[in-house]
PDB file of C-alpha atoms in Angstrom:
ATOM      1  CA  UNK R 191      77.488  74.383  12.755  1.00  0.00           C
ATOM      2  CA  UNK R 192      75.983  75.841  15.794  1.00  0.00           C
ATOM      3  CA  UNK R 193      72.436  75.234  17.321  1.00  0.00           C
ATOM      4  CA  UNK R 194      70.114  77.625  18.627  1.00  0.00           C
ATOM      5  CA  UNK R 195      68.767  77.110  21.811  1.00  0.00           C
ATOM      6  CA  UNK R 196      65.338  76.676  21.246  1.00  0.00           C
ATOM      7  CA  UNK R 197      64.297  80.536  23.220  1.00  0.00           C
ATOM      8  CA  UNK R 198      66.361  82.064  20.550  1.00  0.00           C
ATOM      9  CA  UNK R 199      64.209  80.567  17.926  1.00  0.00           C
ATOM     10  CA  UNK R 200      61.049  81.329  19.056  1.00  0.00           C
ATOM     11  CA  UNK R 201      62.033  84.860  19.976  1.00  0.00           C
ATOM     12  CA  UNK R 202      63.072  85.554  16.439  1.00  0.00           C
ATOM     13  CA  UNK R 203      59.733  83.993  15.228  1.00  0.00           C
ATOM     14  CA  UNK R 204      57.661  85.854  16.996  1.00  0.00           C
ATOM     15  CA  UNK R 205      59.569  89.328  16.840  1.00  0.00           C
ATOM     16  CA  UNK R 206      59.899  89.073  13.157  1.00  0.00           C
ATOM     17  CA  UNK R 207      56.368  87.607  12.202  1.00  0.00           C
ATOM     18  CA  UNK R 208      54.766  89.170  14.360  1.00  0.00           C
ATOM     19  CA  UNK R 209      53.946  92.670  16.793  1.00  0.00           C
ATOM     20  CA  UNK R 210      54.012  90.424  19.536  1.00  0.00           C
ATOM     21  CA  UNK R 211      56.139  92.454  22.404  1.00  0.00           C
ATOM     22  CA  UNK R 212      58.915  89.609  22.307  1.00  0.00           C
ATOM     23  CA  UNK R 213      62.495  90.888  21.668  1.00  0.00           C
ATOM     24  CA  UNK R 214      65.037  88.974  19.291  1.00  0.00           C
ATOM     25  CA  UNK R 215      68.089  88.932  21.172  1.00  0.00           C
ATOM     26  CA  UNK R 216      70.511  87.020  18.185  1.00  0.00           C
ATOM     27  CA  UNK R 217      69.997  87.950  14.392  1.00  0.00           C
ATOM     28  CA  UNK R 218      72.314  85.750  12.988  1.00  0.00           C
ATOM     29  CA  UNK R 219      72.054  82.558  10.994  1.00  0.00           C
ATOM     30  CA  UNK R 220      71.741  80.329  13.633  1.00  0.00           C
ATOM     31  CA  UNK R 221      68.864  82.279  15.349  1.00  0.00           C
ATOM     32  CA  UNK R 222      67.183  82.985  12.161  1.00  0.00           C
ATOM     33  CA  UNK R 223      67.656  79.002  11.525  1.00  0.00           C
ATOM     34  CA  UNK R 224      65.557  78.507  14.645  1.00  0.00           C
ATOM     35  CA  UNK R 225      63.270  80.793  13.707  1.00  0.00           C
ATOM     36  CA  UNK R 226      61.626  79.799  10.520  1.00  0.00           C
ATOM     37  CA  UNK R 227      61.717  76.228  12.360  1.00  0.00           C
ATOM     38  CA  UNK R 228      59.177  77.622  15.159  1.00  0.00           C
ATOM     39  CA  UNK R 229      57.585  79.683  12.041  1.00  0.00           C
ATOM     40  CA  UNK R 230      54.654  77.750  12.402  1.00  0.00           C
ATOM     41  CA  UNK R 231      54.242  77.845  16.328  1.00  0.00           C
ATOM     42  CA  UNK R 232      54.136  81.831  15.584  1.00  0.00           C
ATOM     43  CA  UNK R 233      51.415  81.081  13.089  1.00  0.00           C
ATOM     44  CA  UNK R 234      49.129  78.986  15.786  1.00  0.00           C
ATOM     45  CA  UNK R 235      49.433  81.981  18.087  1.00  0.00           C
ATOM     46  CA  UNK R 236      48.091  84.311  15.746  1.00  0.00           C
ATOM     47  CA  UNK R 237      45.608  81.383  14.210  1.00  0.00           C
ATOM     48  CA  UNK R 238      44.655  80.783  18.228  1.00  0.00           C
ATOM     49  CA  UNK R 239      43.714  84.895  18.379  1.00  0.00           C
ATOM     50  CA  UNK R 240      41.865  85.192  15.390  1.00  0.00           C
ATOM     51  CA  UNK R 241      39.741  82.245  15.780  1.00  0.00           C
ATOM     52  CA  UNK R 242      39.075  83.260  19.350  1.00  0.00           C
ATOM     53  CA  UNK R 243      37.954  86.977  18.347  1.00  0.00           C
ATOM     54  CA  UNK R 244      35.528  85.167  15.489  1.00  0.00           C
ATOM     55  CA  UNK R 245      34.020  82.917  17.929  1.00  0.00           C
ATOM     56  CA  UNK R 246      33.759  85.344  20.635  1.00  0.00           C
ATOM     57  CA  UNK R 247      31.270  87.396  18.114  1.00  0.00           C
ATOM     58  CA  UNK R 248      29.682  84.648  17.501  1.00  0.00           C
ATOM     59  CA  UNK R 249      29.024  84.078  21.475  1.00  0.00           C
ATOM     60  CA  UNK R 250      28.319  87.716  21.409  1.00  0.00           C
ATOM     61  CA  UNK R 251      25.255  87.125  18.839  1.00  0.00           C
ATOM     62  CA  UNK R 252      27.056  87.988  15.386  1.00  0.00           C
ATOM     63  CA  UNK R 253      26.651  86.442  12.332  1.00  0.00           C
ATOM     64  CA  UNK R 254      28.857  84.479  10.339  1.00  0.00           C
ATOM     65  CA  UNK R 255      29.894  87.157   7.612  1.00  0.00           C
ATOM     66  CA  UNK R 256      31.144  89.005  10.943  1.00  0.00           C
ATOM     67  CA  UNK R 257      32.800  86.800  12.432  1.00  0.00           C
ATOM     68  CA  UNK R 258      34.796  86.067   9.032  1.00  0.00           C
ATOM     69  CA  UNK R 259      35.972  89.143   8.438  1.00  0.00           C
ATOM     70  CA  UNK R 260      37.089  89.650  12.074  1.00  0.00           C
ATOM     71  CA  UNK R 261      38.871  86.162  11.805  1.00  0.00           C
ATOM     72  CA  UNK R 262      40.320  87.728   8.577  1.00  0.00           C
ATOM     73  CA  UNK R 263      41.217  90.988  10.148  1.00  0.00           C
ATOM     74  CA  UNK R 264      43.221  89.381  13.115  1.00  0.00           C
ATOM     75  CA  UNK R 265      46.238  88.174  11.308  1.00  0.00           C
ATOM     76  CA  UNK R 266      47.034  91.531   9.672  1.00  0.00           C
ATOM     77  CA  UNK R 267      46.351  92.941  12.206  1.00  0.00           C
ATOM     78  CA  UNK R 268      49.107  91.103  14.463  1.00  0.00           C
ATOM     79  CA  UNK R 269      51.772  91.531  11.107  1.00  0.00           C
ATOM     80  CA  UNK R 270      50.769  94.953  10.869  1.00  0.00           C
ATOM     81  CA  UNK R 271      49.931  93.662   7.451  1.00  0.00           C
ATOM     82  CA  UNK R 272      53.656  92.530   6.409  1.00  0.00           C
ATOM     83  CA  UNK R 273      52.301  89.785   4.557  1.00  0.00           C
ATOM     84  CA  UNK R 274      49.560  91.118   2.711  1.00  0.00           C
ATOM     85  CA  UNK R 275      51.760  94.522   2.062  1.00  0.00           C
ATOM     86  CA  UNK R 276      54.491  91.461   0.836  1.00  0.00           C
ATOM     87  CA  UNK R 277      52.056  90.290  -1.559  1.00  0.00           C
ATOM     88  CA  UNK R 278      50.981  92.808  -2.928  1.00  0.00           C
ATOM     89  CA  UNK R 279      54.544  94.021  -4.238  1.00  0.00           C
ATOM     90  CA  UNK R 280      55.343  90.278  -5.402  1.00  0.00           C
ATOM     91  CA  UNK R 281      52.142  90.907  -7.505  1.00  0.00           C
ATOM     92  CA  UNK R 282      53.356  94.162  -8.667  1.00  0.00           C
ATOM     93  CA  UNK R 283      56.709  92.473  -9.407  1.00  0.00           C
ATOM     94  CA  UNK R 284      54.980  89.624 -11.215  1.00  0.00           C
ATOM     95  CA  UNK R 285      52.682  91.625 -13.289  1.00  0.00           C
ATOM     96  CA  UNK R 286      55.220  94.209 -14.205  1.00  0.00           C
ATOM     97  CA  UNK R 287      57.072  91.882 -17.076  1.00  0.00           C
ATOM     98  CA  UNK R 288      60.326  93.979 -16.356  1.00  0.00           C
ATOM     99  CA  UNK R 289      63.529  91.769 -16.005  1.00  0.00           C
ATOM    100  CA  UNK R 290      64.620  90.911 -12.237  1.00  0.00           C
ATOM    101  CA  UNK R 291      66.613  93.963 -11.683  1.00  0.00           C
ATOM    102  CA  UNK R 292      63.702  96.261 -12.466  1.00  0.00           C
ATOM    103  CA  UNK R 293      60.775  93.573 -10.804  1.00  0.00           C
ATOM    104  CA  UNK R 294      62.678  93.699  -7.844  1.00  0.00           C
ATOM    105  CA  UNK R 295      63.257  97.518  -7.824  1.00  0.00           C
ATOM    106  CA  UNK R 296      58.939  98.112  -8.241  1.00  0.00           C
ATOM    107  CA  UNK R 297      58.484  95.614  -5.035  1.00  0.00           C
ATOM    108  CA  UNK R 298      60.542  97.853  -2.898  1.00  0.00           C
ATOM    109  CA  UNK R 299      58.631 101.312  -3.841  1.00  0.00           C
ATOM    110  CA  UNK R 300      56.532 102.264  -1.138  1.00  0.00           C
ATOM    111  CA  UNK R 301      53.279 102.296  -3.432  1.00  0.00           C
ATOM    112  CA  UNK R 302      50.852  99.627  -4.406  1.00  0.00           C
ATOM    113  CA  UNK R 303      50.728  99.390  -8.132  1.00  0.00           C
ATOM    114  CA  UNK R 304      47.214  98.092  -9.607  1.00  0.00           C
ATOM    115  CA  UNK R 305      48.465  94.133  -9.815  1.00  0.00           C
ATOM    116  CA  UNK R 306      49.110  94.463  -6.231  1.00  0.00           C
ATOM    117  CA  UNK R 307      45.583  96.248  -5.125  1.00  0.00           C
ATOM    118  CA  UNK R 308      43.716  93.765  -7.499  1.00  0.00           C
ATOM    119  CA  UNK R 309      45.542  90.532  -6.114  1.00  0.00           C
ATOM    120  CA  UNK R 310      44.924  91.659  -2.192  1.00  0.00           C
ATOM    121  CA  UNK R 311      41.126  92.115  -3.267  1.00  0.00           C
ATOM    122  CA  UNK R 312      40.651  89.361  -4.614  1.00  0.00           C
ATOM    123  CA  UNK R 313      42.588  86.983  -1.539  1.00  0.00           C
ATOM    124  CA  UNK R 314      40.859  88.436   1.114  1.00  0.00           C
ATOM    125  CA  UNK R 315      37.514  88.047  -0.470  1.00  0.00           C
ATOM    126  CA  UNK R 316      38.068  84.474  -0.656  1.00  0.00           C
ATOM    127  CA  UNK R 317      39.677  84.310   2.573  1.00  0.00           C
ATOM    128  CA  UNK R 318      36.276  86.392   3.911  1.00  0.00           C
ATOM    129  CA  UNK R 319      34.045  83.746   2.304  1.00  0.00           C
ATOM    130  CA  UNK R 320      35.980  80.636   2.777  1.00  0.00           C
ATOM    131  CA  UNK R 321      35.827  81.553   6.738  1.00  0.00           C
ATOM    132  CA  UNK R 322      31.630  82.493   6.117  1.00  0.00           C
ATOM    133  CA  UNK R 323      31.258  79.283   5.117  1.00  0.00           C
ATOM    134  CA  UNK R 324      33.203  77.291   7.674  1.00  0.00           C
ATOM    135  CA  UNK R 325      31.512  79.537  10.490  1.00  0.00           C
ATOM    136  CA  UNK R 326      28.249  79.131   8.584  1.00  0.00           C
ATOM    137  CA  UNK R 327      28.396  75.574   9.736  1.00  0.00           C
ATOM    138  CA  UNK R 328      29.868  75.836  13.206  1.00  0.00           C
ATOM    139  CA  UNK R 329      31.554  77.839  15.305  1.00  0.00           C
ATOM    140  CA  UNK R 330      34.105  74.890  15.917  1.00  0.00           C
ATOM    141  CA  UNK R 331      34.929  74.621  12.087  1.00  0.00           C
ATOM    142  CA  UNK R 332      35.366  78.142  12.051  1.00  0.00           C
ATOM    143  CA  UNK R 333      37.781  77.929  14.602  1.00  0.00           C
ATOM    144  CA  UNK R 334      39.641  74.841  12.765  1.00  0.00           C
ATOM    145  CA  UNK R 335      39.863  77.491   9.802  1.00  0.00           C
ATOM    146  CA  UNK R 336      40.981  79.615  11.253  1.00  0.00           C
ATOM    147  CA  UNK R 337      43.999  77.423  12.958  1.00  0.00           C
ATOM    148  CA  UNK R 338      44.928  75.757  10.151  1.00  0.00           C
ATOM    149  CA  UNK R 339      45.346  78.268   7.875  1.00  0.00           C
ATOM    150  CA  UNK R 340      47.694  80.720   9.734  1.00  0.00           C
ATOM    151  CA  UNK R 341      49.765  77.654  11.104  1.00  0.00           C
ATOM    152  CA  UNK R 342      49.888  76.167   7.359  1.00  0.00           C
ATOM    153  CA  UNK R 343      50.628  80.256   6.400  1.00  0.00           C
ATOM    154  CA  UNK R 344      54.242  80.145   8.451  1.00  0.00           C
ATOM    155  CA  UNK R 345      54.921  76.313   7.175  1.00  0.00           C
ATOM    156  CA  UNK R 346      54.953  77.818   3.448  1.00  0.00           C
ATOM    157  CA  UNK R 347      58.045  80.219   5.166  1.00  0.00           C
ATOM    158  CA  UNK R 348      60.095  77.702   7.139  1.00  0.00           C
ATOM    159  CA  UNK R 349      59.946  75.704   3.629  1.00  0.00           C
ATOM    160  CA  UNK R 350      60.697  78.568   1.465  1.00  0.00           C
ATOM    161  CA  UNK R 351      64.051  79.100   3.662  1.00  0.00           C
ATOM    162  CA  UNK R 352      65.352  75.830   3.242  1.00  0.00           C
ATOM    163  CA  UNK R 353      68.738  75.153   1.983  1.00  0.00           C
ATOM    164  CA  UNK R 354      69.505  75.588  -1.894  1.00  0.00           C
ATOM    165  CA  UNK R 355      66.849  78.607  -2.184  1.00  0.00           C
ATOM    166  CA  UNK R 356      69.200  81.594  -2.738  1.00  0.00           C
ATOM    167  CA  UNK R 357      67.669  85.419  -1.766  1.00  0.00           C
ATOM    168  CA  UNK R 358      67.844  88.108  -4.782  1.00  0.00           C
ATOM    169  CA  UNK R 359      69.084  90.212  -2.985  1.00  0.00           C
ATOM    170  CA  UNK R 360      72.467  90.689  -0.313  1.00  0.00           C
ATOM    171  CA  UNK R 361      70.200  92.463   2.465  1.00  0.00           C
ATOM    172  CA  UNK R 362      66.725  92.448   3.994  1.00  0.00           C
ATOM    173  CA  UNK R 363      65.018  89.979   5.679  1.00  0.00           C
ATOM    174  CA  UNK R 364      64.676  87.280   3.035  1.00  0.00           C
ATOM    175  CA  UNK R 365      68.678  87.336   2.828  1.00  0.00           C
ATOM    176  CA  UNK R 366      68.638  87.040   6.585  1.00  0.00           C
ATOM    177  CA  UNK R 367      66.265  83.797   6.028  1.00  0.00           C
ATOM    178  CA  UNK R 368      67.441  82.288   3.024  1.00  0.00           C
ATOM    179  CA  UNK R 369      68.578  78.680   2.989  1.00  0.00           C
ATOM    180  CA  UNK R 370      69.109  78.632   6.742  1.00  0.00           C
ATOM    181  CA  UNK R 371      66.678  75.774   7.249  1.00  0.00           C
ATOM    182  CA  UNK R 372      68.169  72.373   6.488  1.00  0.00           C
ATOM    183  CA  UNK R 373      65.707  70.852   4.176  1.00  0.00           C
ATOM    184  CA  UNK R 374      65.333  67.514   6.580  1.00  0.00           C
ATOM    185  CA  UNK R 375      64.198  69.794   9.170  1.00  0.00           C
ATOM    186  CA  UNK R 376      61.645  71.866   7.134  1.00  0.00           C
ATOM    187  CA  UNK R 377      60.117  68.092   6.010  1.00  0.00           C
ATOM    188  CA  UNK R 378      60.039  66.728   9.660  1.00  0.00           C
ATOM    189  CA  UNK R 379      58.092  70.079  10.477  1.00  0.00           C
ATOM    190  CA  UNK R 380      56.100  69.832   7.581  1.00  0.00           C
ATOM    191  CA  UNK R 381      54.924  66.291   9.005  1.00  0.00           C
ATOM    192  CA  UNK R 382      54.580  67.747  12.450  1.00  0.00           C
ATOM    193  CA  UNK R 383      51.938  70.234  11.154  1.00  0.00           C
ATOM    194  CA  UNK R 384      50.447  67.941   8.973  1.00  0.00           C
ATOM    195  CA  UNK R 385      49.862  65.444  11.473  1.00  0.00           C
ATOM    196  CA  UNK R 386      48.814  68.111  13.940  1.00  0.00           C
ATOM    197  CA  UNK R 387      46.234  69.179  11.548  1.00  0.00           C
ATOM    198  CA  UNK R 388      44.643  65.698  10.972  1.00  0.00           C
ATOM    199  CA  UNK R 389      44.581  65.542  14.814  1.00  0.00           C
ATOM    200  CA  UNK R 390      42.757  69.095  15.185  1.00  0.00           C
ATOM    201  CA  UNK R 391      40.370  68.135  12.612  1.00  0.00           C
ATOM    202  CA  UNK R 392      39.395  64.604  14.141  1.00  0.00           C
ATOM    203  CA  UNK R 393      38.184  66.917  17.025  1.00  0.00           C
ATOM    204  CA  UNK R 394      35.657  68.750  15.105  1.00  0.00           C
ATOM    205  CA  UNK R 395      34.556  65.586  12.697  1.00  0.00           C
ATOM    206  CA  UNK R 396      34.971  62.883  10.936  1.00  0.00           C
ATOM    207  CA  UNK R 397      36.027  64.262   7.565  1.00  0.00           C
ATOM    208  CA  UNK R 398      37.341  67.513   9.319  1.00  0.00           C
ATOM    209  CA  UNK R 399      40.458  65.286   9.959  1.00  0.00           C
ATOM    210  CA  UNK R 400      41.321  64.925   6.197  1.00  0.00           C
ATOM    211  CA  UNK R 401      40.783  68.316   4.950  1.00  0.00           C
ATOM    212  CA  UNK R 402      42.995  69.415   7.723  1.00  0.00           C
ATOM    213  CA  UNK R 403      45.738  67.212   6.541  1.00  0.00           C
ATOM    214  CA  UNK R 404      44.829  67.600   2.761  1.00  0.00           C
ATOM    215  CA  UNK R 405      44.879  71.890   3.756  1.00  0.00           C
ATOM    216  CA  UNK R 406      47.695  71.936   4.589  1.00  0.00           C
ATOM    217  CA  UNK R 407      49.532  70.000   2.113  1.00  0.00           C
ATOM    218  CA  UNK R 408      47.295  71.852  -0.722  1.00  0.00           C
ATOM    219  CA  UNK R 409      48.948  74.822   1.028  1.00  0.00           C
ATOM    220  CA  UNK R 410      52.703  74.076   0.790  1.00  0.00           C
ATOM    221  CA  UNK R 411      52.020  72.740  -2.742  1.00  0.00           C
ATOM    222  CA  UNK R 412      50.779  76.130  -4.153  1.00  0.00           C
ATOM    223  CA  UNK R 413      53.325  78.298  -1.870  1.00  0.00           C
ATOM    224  CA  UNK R 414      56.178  75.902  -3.817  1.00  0.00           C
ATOM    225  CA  UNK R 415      54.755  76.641  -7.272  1.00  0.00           C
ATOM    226  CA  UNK R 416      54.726  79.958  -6.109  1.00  0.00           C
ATOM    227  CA  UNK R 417      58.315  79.454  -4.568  1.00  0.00           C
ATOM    228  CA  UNK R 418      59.993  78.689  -7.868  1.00  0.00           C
ATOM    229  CA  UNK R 419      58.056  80.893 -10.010  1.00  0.00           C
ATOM    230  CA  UNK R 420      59.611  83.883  -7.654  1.00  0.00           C
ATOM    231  CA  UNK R 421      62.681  82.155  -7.777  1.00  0.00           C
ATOM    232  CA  UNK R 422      63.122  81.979 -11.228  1.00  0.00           C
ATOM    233  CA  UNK R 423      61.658  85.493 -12.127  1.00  0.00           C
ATOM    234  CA  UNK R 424      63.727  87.623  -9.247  1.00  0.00           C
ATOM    235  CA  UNK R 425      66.371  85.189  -9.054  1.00  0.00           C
ATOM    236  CA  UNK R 426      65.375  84.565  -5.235  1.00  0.00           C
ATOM    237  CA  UNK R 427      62.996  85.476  -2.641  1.00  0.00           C
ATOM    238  CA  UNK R 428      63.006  88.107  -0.729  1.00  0.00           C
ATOM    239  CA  UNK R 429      60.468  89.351   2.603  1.00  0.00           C
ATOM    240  CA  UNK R 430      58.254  90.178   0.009  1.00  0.00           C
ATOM    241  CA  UNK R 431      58.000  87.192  -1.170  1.00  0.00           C
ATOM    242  CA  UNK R 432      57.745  85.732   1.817  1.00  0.00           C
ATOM    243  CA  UNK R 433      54.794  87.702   2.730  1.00  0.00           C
ATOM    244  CA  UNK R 434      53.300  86.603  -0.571  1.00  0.00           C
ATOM    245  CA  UNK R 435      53.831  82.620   0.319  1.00  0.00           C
ATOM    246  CA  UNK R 436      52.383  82.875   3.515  1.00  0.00           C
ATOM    247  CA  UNK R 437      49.203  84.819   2.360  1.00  0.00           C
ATOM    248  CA  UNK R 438      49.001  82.263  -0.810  1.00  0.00           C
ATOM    249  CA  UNK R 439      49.050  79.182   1.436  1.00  0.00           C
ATOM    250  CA  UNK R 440      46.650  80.349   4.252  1.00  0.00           C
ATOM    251  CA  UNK R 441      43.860  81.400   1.336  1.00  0.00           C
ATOM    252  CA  UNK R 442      44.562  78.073  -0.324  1.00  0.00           C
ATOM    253  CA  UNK R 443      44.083  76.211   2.887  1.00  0.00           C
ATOM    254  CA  UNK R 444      41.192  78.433   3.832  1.00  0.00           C
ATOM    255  CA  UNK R 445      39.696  77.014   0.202  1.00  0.00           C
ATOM    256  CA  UNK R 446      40.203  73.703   0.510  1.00  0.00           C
ATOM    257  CA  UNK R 447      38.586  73.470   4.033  1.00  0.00           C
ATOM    258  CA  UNK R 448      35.339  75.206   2.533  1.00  0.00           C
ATOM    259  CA  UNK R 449      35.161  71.615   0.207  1.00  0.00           C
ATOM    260  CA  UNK R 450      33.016  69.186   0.485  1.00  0.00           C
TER     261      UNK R 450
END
């Protein structure tokens, strides 16, 4: 089995996850293996921009409620809305009750059915107050929030593509994904960003350092459940369900943090 050199990985991460001007050079298995490894290194990036826009209003003299929706606006904003738009069709999917074939065949219309606009309303109301209430205490826990949530967003994909989870469909870019990530690797990064976010969160307090860890855990957990769900319903994921994970875990992590 070949290796990616680690540039190959973390061009394909951020020129499929993200409109960062970075080019992907390989799209084959190996580069797309490397890719959903550095998933989550994409997902700090665009965690690092959108906390840095919400604190910068703050600075500026903003309120919180701003600042939330700004920090909210930030990561569609640099996936030109993949993920949400992916969510939204594995809602429609979902809610439609029509075998696979059919599901699968509503996601990839071009329209949002009402499942889809009802499940986006509701996520990024929650994500919008979950992020009120974290800047509503500080701008630091705002910023923690924010971090966590997109970096525990791309964990939910470099799990998803682990080994033994087949794609539903031959092309696209959840075929291109699918079971390239050895599932030893996706654990050892799952630790890594785990660990990382008990770390980040011993900066800002106390308690900050286990509802970073317990986040992002919370996170993974509901993107699985998710995972298999999709998985047993389409017979596989696809990029829309991909999009749907990673929006599912950051608004779960975004929840938990606004705890206690």
């Amino acid at each position: 089995m070949s290796k990616t050199p680690l540039p190959d990985g973390l061009r394909f991460a951020f020129g499929t996850l993200t409109v960062l001007p970075v080019k992907v050079t390989r799209w084959d298995r190996a580069a797309a293996r490397g890719g959903m490894l550095c998933a989550p290194v994409a997902g700090l990036v665009v965690g690092a921009g959108a906390a840095l826009v919400g604190v910068a209003l703050l600075a500026m003299g903003a309120g919180p409620l701003l600042a939330a929706v700004a920090t909210a606006a930030v990561p569609a904003a640099l996936t030109r809305g993949l993920h949400l738009d992916g969510l939204a069709d594995t809602a429609d999917g979902l809610g439609s009750g029509k075998p696979a074939e059919d599901a699968l065949r509503i996601m990839k219309q071009s329209d949002i059915g009402p499942f889809g606009v009802i499940t986006l309303l509701f996520v990024l109301l929650a994500q919008v107050a979950a992020l009120f209430q974290a800047y509503d205490t500080s701008w630091a826990r705002g910023a923690f929030a924010a971090l966590v949530s997109a970096t525990a967003a791309r964990l939910a994909l470099t799990l998803a593509a682990r080994a033994g989870v087949p794609p539903a469909r031959p092309e696209g870019l959840g075929a291109a994904v699918a079971g390239t990530v050895p599932v030893r690797g996706a654990l050892l990064v799952a630790a890594a960003v785990v660990g990382a976010a008990a770390g980040g969160g011993a900066l800002v307090g106390t308690y900050d350092m286990v509802r970073g860890a317990v986040a992002v855990v919370a996170a993974c957990a509901v993107a699985e459940l998710l995972l298999r769900h999709c998985t047993r319903r389409f017979g596989g994921v696809t990029g829309d369900v991909f999009g749907g994970l990673a929006e599912t875990a950051a608004t779960t992590a975004l929840v938990v943090l606004s705890l206690g």
